[in-house]
Each structure stands twice: as structure tokens, then as C-alpha cells.
CSV table of C-alpha atoms in Angstrom, one decimal:
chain,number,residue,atom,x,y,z
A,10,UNK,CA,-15.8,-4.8,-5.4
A,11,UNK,CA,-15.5,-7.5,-7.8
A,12,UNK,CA,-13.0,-10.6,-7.9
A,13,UNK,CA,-11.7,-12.1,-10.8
A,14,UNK,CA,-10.7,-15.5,-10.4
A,15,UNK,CA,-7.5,-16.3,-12.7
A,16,UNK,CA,-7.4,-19.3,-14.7
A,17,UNK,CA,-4.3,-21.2,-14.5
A,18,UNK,CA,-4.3,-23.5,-17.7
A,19,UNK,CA,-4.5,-20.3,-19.9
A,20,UNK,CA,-2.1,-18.2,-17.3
A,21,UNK,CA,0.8,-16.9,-18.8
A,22,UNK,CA,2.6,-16.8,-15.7
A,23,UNK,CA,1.6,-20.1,-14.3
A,24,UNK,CA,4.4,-22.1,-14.5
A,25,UNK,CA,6.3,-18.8,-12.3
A,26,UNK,CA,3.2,-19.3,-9.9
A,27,UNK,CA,3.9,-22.8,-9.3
A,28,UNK,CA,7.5,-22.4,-9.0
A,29,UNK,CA,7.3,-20.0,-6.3
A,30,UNK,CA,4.7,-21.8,-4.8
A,31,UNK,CA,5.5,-25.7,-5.4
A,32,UNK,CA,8.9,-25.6,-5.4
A,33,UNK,CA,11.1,-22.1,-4.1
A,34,UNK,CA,7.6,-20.8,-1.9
A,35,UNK,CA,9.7,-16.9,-1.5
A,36,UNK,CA,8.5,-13.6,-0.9
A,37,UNK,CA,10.9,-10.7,-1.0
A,38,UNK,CA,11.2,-7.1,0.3
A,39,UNK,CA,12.7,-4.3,-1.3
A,40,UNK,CA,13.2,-0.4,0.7
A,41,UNK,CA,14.1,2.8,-1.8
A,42,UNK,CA,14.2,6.4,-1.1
A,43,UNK,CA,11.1,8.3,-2.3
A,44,UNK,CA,11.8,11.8,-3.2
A,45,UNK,CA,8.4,13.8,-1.4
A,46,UNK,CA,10.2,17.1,-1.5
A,47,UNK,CA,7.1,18.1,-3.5
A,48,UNK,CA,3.7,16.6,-1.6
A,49,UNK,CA,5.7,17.4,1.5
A,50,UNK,CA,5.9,21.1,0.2
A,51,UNK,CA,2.4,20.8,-0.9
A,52,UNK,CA,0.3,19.6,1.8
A,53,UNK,CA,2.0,22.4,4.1
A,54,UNK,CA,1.1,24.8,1.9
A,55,UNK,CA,-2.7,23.9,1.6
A,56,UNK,CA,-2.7,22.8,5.2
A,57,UNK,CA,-3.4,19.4,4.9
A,58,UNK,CA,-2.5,16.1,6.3
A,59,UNK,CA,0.6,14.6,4.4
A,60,UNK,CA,0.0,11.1,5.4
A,61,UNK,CA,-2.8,10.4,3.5
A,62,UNK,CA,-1.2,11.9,0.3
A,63,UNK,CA,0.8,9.1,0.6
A,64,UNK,CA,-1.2,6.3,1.2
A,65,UNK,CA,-3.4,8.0,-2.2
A,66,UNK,CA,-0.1,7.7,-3.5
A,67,UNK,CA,0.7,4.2,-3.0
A,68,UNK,CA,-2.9,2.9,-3.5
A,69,UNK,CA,-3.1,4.6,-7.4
A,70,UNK,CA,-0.2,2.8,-8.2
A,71,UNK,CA,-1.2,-0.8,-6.2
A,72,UNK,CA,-4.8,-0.2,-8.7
A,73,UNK,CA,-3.2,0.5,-12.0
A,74,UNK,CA,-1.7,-3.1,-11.9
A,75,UNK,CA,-3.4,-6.6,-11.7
A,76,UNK,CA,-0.2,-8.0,-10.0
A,77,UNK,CA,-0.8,-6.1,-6.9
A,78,UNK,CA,-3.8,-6.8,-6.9
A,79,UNK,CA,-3.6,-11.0,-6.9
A,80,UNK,CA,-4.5,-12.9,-3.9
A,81,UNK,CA,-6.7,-16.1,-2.4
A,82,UNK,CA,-10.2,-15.3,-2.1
A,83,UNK,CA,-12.0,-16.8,0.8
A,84,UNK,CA,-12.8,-20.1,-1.3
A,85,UNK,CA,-9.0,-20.5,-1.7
A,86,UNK,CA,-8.9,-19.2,-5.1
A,87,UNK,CA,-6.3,-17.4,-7.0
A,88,UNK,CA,-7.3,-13.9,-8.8
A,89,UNK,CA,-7.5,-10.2,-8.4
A,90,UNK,CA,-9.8,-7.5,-7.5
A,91,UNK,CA,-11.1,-5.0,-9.6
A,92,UNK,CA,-10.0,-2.2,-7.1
A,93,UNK,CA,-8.5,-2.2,-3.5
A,94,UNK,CA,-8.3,0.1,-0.7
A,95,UNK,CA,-5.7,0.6,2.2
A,96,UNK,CA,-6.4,-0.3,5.5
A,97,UNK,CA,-3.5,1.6,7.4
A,98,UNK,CA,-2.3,1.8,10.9
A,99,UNK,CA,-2.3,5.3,12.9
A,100,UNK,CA,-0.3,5.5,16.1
A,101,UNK,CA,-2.1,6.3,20.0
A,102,UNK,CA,0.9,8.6,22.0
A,103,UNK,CA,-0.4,8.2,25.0
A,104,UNK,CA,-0.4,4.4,25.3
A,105,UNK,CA,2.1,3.9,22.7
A,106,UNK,CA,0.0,1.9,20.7
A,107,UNK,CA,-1.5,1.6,17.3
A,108,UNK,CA,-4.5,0.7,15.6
A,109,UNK,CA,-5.7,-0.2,12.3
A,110,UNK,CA,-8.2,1.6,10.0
A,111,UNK,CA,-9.8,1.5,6.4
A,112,UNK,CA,-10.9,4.2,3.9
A,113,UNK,CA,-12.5,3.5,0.8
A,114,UNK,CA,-10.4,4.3,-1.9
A,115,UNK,CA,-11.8,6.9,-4.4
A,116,UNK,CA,-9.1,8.5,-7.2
A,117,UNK,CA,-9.9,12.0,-6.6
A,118,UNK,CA,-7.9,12.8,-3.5
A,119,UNK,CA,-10.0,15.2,-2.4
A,120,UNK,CA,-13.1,12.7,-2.2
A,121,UNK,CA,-10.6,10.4,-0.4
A,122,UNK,CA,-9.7,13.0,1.9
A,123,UNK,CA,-12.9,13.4,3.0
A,124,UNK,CA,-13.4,10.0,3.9
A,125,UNK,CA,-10.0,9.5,5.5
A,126,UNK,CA,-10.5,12.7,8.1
A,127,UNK,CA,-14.5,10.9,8.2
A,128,UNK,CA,-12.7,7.8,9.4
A,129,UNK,CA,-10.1,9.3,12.0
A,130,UNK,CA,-12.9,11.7,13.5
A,131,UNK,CA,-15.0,8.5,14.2
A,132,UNK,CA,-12.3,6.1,15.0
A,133,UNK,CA,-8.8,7.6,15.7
A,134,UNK,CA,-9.3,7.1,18.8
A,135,UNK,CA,-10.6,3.6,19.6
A,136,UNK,CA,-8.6,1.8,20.9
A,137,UNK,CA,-8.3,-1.6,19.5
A,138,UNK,CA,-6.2,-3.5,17.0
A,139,UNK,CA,-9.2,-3.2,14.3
A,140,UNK,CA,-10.3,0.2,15.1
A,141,UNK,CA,-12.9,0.3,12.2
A,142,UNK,CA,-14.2,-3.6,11.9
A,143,UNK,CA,-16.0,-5.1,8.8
A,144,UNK,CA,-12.9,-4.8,6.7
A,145,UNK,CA,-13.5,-5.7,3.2
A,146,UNK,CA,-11.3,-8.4,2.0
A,147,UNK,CA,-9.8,-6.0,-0.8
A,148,UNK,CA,-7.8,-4.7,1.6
A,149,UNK,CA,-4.1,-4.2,1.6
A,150,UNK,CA,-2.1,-3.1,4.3
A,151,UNK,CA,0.2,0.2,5.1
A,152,UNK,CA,2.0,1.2,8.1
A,153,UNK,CA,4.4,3.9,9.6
A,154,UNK,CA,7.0,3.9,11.6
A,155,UNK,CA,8.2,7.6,11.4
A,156,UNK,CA,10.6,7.3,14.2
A,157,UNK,CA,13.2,5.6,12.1
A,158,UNK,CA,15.2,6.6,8.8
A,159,UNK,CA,15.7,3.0,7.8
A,160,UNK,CA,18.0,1.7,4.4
A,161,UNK,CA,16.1,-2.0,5.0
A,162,UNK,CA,12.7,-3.3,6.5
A,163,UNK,CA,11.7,-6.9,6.2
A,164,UNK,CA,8.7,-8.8,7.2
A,165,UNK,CA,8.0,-12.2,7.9
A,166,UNK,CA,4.6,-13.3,7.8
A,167,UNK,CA,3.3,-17.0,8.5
A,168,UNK,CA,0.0,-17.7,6.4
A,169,UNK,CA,2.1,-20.6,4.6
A,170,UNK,CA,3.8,-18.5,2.6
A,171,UNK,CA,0.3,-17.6,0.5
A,172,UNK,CA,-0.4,-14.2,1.4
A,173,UNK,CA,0.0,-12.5,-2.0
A,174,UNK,CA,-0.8,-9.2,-2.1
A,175,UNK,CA,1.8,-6.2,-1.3
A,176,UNK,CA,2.7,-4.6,2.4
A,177,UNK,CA,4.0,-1.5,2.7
A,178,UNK,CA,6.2,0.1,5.5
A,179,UNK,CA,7.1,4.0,5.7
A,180,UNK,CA,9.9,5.0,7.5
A,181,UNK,CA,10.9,9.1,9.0
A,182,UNK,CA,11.5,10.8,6.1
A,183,UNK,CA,14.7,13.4,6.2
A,184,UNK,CA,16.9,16.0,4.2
A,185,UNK,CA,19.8,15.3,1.4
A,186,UNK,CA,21.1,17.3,-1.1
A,187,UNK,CA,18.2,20.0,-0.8
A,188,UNK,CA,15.7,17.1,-1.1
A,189,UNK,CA,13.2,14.9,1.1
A,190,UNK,CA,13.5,11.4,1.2
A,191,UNK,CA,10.9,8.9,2.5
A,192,UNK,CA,12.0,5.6,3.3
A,193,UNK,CA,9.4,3.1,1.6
A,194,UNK,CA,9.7,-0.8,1.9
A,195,UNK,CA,7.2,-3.4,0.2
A,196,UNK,CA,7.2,-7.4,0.8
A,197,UNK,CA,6.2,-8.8,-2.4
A,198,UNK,CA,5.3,-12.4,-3.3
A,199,UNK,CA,7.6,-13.7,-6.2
A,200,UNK,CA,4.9,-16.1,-7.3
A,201,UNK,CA,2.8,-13.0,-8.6
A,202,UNK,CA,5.6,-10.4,-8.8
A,203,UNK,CA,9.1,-10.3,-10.2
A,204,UNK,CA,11.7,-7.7,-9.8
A,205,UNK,CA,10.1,-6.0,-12.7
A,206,UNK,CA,7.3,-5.4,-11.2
A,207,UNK,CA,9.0,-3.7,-7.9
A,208,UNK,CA,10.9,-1.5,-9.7
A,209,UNK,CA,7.7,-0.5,-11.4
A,210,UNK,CA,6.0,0.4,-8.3
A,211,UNK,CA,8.6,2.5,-6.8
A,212,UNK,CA,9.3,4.3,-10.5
A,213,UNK,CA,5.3,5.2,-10.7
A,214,UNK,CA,5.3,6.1,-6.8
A,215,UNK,CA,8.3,8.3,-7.2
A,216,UNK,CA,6.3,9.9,-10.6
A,217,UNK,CA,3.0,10.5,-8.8
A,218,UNK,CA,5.1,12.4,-6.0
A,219,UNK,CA,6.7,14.6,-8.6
A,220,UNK,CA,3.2,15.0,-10.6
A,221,UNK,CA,1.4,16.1,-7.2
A,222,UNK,CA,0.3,19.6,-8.0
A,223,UNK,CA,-1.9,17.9,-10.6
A,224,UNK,CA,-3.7,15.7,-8.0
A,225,UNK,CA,-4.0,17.2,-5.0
A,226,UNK,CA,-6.8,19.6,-4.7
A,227,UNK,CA,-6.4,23.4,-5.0
């Protein structure tokens, strides 16, 4: 993993930075409907797990683009990783509780795969907030709550309003008009990512569900 740090005299979006920052510090949410009619049709069919389809999903996108990939390193300086990897949370029944793990992003799912069912076999059930530790700091997070077909999710974190890089929420995914809809919400920072940008992600997610036969292994 490599990080880039950004300089912000030659920055063209520094005076949007320091605006969101300086002046208006803002972060936003935004929830849309992803059609997984296909993965969802898919994964049953091959017999695999659809959950990590879609945190493949989400991560492809989050590493095609340097916005979602801008944050503070640990020397407090602004840039972007090369790569990051999702460090999700999976859910304990009998306790009711959850926990938090990290794969190793790889591109081919079927790699990543492997090292997600590695990861719950040796940690799914430890039971701790960090169930795998020595989380790398290009990191982003992911979470579930599959109980709930929400139409809004918001989050409000308290790091000073500096925590940069994207959080996704998935909510229970359900049936309309022959199709299958998955709840998605991601808190953004306007300081590295305009509307624009959003509406990128979810376009690209909603592609990469509909391209899935070409991705997921045979």
C-alpha cells in the first residue's frame, strides 16, 4: 500500500477543500436502490455467499477513483492510497452482536473470495469489536443491517468533522416490479466529494451488478 500525499498549492480542488473544511466543515449521506436482481440470481445459482459479491462490488468502484480514496494519513496529511480494502462488520445471532473484520482486496473475485471465507473461518467467531486486529489504515468501512428496508440512513461521526473517506450502510434488500432492490447509503465528505461524484458511485455500483456474470467466477 502506498500513500500519496496531495499537494494543495497545485490542487485543483483546493479552494472546495478549504471551503468544506475552513468555513461550511459538511459531510453528507445519500441512500438509492441498487438493482441486485442479477448477483442475487447468481450467487444462488453457483452456491455462493452474496455478501461478499457486494462488498467486491462496492470496493471496485471505491478503487477506480482517487476521491474515495482521500484521507489524513497518520502525520495529518491529506492524500490518497493507491488501493484500499473493506473492513466490514458481520453479525453474532446468539448474542446479538457484531464484529468487525478485514480482507485484502484483490480484483479477481474469486481470489477475494478465498480470502473472505479464509477470514470468517478464522475469525467469524471472535468475539470482539476488532475481530481480526492489525487493520491496515487503507481501510474503509461497510456494514449491514439486513433487518431493515430503509429509503434514508445517516451517520454522524465526531473525528472533527475530518474523517474523509466513504462509509457504507446496506439495508434488507426486497421485491418490486419483478426486481431486487438493495438499500445502499454512503456518508461522503463534501471537502473531497461533490454530488457528482455520489451519483458516480451508485451509477458504476448499479453497472457492476448488472455486468456480474462477467466477474464472478464460473
Amino acid at each position: 500500500m502506498i500513500f500519496n500525499p496531495i499537494d494543495l498549492d497545485t490542487w485543483s480542488r483546493k479552494p472546495y477543500f478549504d471551503h468544506y473544511v475552513n468555513n461550511v466543515r459538511c459531510t453528507y449521506s445519500m441512500t438509492a436502490n441498487i438493482d441486485i436482481t442479477r448477483p442475487l440470481e447468481a450467487t444462488k445459482k453457483k452456491g455462493i455467499k452474496l455478501y461478499p459479491a457486494l462488498i467486491h462490488m462496492i470496493t471496485t468502484v471505491v478503487n477506480r477513483h482517487r476521491e474515495f480514496r482521500t484521507c489524513l494519513d497518520s502525520r495529518n496529511r491529506l492524500g490518497y492510497w493507491d488501493s484500499m480494502s473493506p473492513s466490514f462488520t458481520i453479525f453474532h445471532d446468539d448474542d446479538k452482536t457484531f464484529s468487525s473484520v478485514w480482507t485484502p482486496y484483490c480484483e479477481d473475485y474469486k481470489e477475494f473470495y478465498r480470502r473472505y471465507l479464509d477470514d470468517m473461518e478464522k475469525y467469524g467467531s471472535v468475539k470482539q469489536f476488532a475481530a481480526k486486529t492489525n487493520e491496515p489504515p487503507n481501510t474503509f468501512p461497510v456494514s449491514s443491517i439486513p433487518w431493515v428496508s430503509f429509503t434514508g440512513f445517516n451517520l454522524n461521526v465526531y473525528t472533527e468533522g475530518t474523517y474523509f473517506l466513504p462509509i457504507f450502510t446496506m439495508g434488507k434488500y426486497f421485491k418490486q416490479d419483478e426486481k431486487i432492490l438493495l438499500p445502499l447509503s454512503v456518508q461522503l465528505h463534501h471537502a473531497v466529494c461533490d454530488g457528482y461524484h455520489a451519483g458516480l458511485m451508485f451509477n458504476e455500483l448499479q453497472s457492476r451488478a448488472d455486468t456480474c456474470k462477467e466477474w464472478l467466477p464460473n
